[in-house]
Short mmCIF file of C-alpha atoms in Angstrom, two decimals:
data_model
loop_
_atom_site.label_atom_id
_atom_site.label_comp_id
_atom_site.label_asym_id
_atom_site.label_seq_id
_atom_site.Cartn_x
_atom_site.Cartn_y
_atom_site.Cartn_z
CA MET A 732 71.78 112.21 113.37
CA PRO A 733 73.66 112.15 110.02
CA ASN A 734 73.48 115.95 109.91
CA LEU A 735 75.02 116.19 113.38
CA GLN A 736 77.81 113.81 112.42
CA ALA A 737 78.54 115.75 109.25
CA LYS A 738 78.62 118.98 111.23
CA GLY A 739 81.08 117.46 113.71
CA GLN A 740 83.30 116.27 110.89
CA ARG A 741 83.27 119.69 109.26
CA ASN A 742 84.12 121.36 112.57
CA GLY A 743 86.98 118.92 113.09
CA HIS A 744 88.82 119.79 109.87
CA PRO A 745 89.68 123.40 110.82
CA LYS A 746 90.86 122.23 114.23
CA ARG A 747 93.17 119.62 112.68
CA ARG A 748 94.52 122.14 110.21
CA TYR A 749 95.11 124.61 113.03
CA LEU A 750 97.01 122.03 115.08
CA ALA A 751 99.03 120.92 112.06
CA ARG A 752 100.00 124.52 111.35
CA ARG A 753 101.07 125.02 114.96
CA LEU A 754 103.33 121.98 114.66
CA GLU A 755 104.85 123.32 111.43
CA ILE A 756 105.56 126.60 113.22
CA LEU A 757 107.11 124.66 116.08
CA ARG A 758 109.55 122.97 113.74
CA ALA A 759 110.43 126.22 112.01
CA ALA A 760 110.95 127.89 115.38
CA GLY A 761 113.13 125.02 116.55
CA ARG A 762 115.41 125.48 113.56
CA GLU A 763 115.75 129.17 114.36
CA PHE A 764 116.41 128.45 118.05
CA ARG A 765 119.15 126.03 117.02
CA VAL A 766 120.85 128.48 114.62
CA ARG A 767 120.34 131.82 116.39
CA GLY A 768 119.79 130.82 119.99
CA PHE A 769 116.52 131.29 121.86
CA ALA A 770 117.31 134.76 123.20
CA GLU A 771 118.32 136.10 119.77
CA THR A 772 115.34 134.65 117.90
CA GLY A 773 112.40 136.99 117.40
CA MET A 774 108.84 136.35 116.26
CA ARG A 775 109.66 137.95 112.89
CA ASP A 776 112.45 135.40 112.42
CA ILE A 777 110.06 132.56 113.24
CA ALA A 778 107.37 133.97 110.95
CA ALA A 779 109.82 134.17 108.05
CA ALA A 780 111.03 130.60 108.66
CA ALA A 781 107.43 129.36 108.74
CA ALA A 782 106.47 131.35 105.60
CA LEU A 783 103.93 133.43 107.53
CA SER A 784 103.44 137.12 108.07
CA PRO A 785 104.20 138.25 111.63
CA ALA A 786 100.53 139.17 112.07
CA ASN A 787 99.40 135.70 110.97
CA LEU A 788 101.90 134.04 113.30
CA TYR A 789 100.19 135.68 116.27
CA ASN A 790 97.00 133.85 115.31
CA TYR A 791 98.75 130.65 116.38
CA PHE A 792 101.10 131.73 119.17
CA ARG A 793 101.20 134.83 121.33
CA GLY A 794 104.98 134.77 121.60
CA LYS A 795 108.10 132.63 121.37
CA HIS A 796 107.76 131.54 125.00
CA GLU A 797 104.41 129.99 124.16
CA ILE A 798 106.03 128.16 121.25
CA LEU A 799 108.73 126.82 123.57
CA PHE A 800 106.11 125.76 126.12
CA PHE A 801 104.12 123.96 123.42
CA CYS A 802 107.25 122.05 122.39
CA GLN A 803 107.97 120.95 125.95
CA ASP A 804 104.38 120.08 126.83
CA ASN A 805 103.79 118.10 123.64
CA SER A 806 107.00 116.10 124.15
CA LEU A 807 106.17 115.28 127.76
CA ASP A 808 102.67 114.13 126.81
CA ARG A 809 104.15 111.68 124.32
CA MET A 810 106.72 110.38 126.81
CA ILE A 811 104.14 109.88 129.56
CA ALA A 812 101.85 108.07 127.11
CA ALA A 813 104.71 105.69 126.21
CA LEU A 814 105.44 105.11 129.90
CA ASP A 815 101.80 104.33 130.66
CA LYS A 816 101.64 101.92 127.73
CA ALA A 817 104.79 100.11 128.89
CA ARG A 818 103.52 99.75 132.46
CA ARG A 819 100.34 98.05 131.20
CA MET A 820 102.26 95.45 129.22
CA ARG A 821 102.46 91.88 130.52
CA THR A 822 106.19 91.46 130.07
CA SER A 823 109.50 91.80 131.87
CA ALA A 824 110.68 95.00 133.55
CA ALA A 825 113.63 95.10 131.15
CA THR A 826 111.34 95.00 128.12
CA LYS A 827 109.13 97.73 129.60
CA LEU A 828 112.11 99.97 130.35
CA ARG A 829 113.53 99.34 126.91
CA MET A 830 110.30 100.47 125.30
CA VAL A 831 110.37 103.66 127.36
CA ILE A 832 114.01 104.36 126.45
CA VAL A 833 113.40 103.86 122.73
CA SER A 834 110.21 105.93 122.78
CA HIS A 835 111.91 108.73 124.72
CA MET A 836 114.84 109.02 122.35
CA ARG A 837 112.69 108.82 119.24
CA CYS A 838 110.42 111.48 120.67
CA VAL A 839 113.44 113.74 121.10
CA LEU A 840 115.23 112.94 117.84
CA ASP A 841 112.44 112.29 115.35
CA GLU A 842 111.44 115.95 115.60
CA VAL A 843 114.98 117.29 115.89
CA GLU A 844 114.09 120.87 115.01
CA GLY A 845 111.58 121.13 117.81
CA SER A 846 113.85 119.21 120.14
CA ALA A 847 116.47 121.92 119.83
CA ALA A 848 114.39 123.69 122.46
CA HIS A 849 113.99 120.62 124.68
CA LEU A 850 116.58 121.70 127.25
CA LEU A 851 115.49 125.36 127.43
CA THR A 852 112.95 125.03 130.24
CA THR A 853 114.63 127.76 132.28
CA ALA A 854 113.87 130.26 129.49
CA LEU A 855 110.15 130.00 130.32
CA PRO A 856 108.22 132.12 132.83
CA PRO A 857 108.18 130.67 136.39
CA ARG A 858 104.55 129.49 136.24
CA GLN A 859 105.14 127.50 133.06
CA GLN A 860 108.41 126.17 134.45
CA ARG A 861 106.63 124.84 137.53
CA TYR A 862 103.97 123.15 135.40
CA LEU A 863 106.53 121.41 133.19
CA VAL A 864 108.81 120.44 136.07
CA ALA A 865 105.86 118.78 137.83
CA LYS A 866 105.04 116.85 134.66
CA ARG A 867 108.68 115.91 134.15
CA ASP A 868 108.95 114.73 137.76
CA LYS A 869 105.91 112.49 137.25
CA TYR A 870 107.57 110.93 134.24
CA GLU A 871 110.92 110.53 136.03
CA GLU A 872 109.17 108.84 138.95
CA GLY A 873 107.58 106.36 136.56
CA VAL A 874 110.98 105.48 135.04
CA ARG A 875 112.44 105.11 138.52
CA ASN A 876 109.59 102.78 139.50
CA LEU A 877 110.25 100.55 136.48
CA ILE A 878 113.86 100.19 137.60
CA ALA A 879 112.75 99.41 141.17
CA VAL A 880 110.34 96.73 139.91
CA GLY A 881 113.18 95.15 137.95
CA MET A 882 115.36 95.06 141.05
CA ARG A 883 112.61 93.42 143.10
CA SER A 884 112.08 90.76 140.44
CA GLY A 885 115.82 90.04 140.29
CA GLU A 886 116.16 91.17 136.67
CA PHE A 887 118.21 94.23 137.58
CA ALA A 888 121.21 94.33 139.87
CA PRO A 889 120.74 96.25 143.14
CA CYS A 890 121.33 99.96 142.58
CA ASP A 891 120.08 103.42 143.45
CA ALA A 892 116.94 103.54 141.26
CA ALA A 893 116.72 107.33 141.39
CA LEU A 894 120.36 107.78 140.35
CA ALA A 895 120.07 105.16 137.61
CA GLY A 896 116.93 106.83 136.29
CA ARG A 897 118.58 110.23 136.17
CA ALA A 898 121.62 108.76 134.39
CA ILE A 899 119.38 107.21 131.73
CA LEU A 900 117.23 110.28 131.20
CA GLY A 901 120.23 112.60 131.23
CA GLY A 902 121.93 110.59 128.50
CA LEU A 903 118.77 110.48 126.39
CA ASN A 904 118.08 114.21 126.69
CA TRP A 905 121.67 115.16 125.90
CA SER A 906 121.41 113.39 122.54
CA VAL A 907 119.92 116.57 121.06
CA GLN A 908 123.37 118.16 121.43
CA TRP A 909 125.16 115.71 119.16
CA PHE A 910 122.43 114.34 116.90
CA ASN A 911 123.10 114.87 113.19
CA PRO A 912 120.09 114.30 110.90
CA GLU A 913 122.48 113.69 108.00
CA GLY A 914 124.47 110.98 109.79
CA PRO A 915 124.60 107.26 108.86
CA LEU A 916 122.04 106.02 111.44
CA THR A 917 118.34 106.74 111.73
CA ALA A 918 116.92 108.10 114.98
CA GLY A 919 115.28 104.71 115.49
CA GLU A 920 118.59 102.88 115.10
CA ILE A 921 120.30 105.20 117.55
CA ALA A 922 117.42 104.66 120.01
CA GLU A 923 117.67 100.86 119.75
CA ARG A 924 121.42 100.87 120.36
CA PHE A 925 121.16 103.24 123.29
CA ALA A 926 118.50 100.97 124.80
CA ASP A 927 120.83 97.97 124.49
CA TYR A 928 123.68 99.81 126.22
CA LEU A 929 121.55 101.19 129.04
CA ILE A 930 119.63 97.98 129.76
CA ARG A 931 122.82 95.91 129.76
CA GLY A 932 124.20 98.11 132.52
CA LEU A 933 121.22 97.34 134.77
CA LEU A 934 120.83 93.59 134.23
CA ALA A 935 121.77 91.30 137.09
CA ARG A 936 122.87 88.78 134.43
CA PRO A 937 124.17 90.83 131.46
CA GLY A 938 124.04 87.79 129.19
CA ALA A 939 120.27 87.78 129.54
CA LEU A 940 120.04 90.72 127.15
CA GLN A 941 120.14 88.37 124.15
CA ARG A 942 117.33 86.24 125.60
CA LEU A 943 114.92 89.08 126.19
CA SER A 944 112.01 89.13 123.78
CA PHE A 945 111.85 92.62 122.32
CA GLY A 946 110.07 91.59 119.12
CA LYS A 947 111.25 91.77 115.55
CA GLU A 948 110.20 95.37 114.95
CA PRO A 949 111.76 98.28 116.88
CA HIS A 950 109.48 99.85 119.47
CA ARG A 951 107.92 103.01 118.12
CA ALA A 952 107.50 106.17 120.12
CA VAL A 953 103.94 106.91 121.14
CA ARG A 954 103.03 109.80 118.91
CA GLY A 955 100.69 112.64 119.39
CA PRO A 956 99.56 114.71 116.43
CA VAL A 957 103.11 115.32 115.27
CA LEU A 958 103.92 115.82 111.63
CA ARG A 959 106.19 113.24 110.07
CA GLY A 960 109.09 114.74 108.18
CA GLU A 961 111.76 113.20 106.07
CA LYS A 962 113.64 110.21 107.40
CA LYS A 963 115.97 111.35 110.15
CA ARG A 964 119.52 110.13 110.36
CA ALA A 965 121.99 110.46 113.15
CA SER A 966 125.69 110.46 113.75
CA ILE A 967 127.41 109.52 116.99
CA SER A 968 130.75 110.84 115.84
#
């Protein structure tokens, strides 16, 4: 048995290194997409940014569309995991939705280079687009259901849950357009403030925001195997 365990551990190290390298390439590619634009960025540009030879880059990704798909799919997995965690919590609908909002924005902004590609779904082939749209719709439905639960409990004022959900998600996703990593606020601070603004707009009794128990520590995004970079800062100016 010890030999089998050791073998499994040895086999796991190359896999982790491979995944970590893919994530490094993702971030390098995201920076190139942001500067050059997706259409103008070639695999040679991405290889140079990731300090790889073009031939070595193809050991990790077959093309830039696969890199873009990996970015989208990884982000959606993290967001859905945060949503599932919030739904299992024994707390108010407002607290659950707040956790989802904070996790969503941190997922988008904490990896700002990769998130530069977050809104480029239409650049993908139709089959990959359909896969991601289905996944995104599942996530959007979950957010909408949280809002509907809050309305039924009387926490949230009556509203169109689908429209409110789209307004929230649209605002969160658009943050990649104005986020500045060198700004005065961290991504986490921006996420917390956004959550306050968005939740306040839904509450049946806006004054209840101060009485909600969100805990002393900011909610953290549910993370997959994403590399942590330097501390991100944001600007809303």
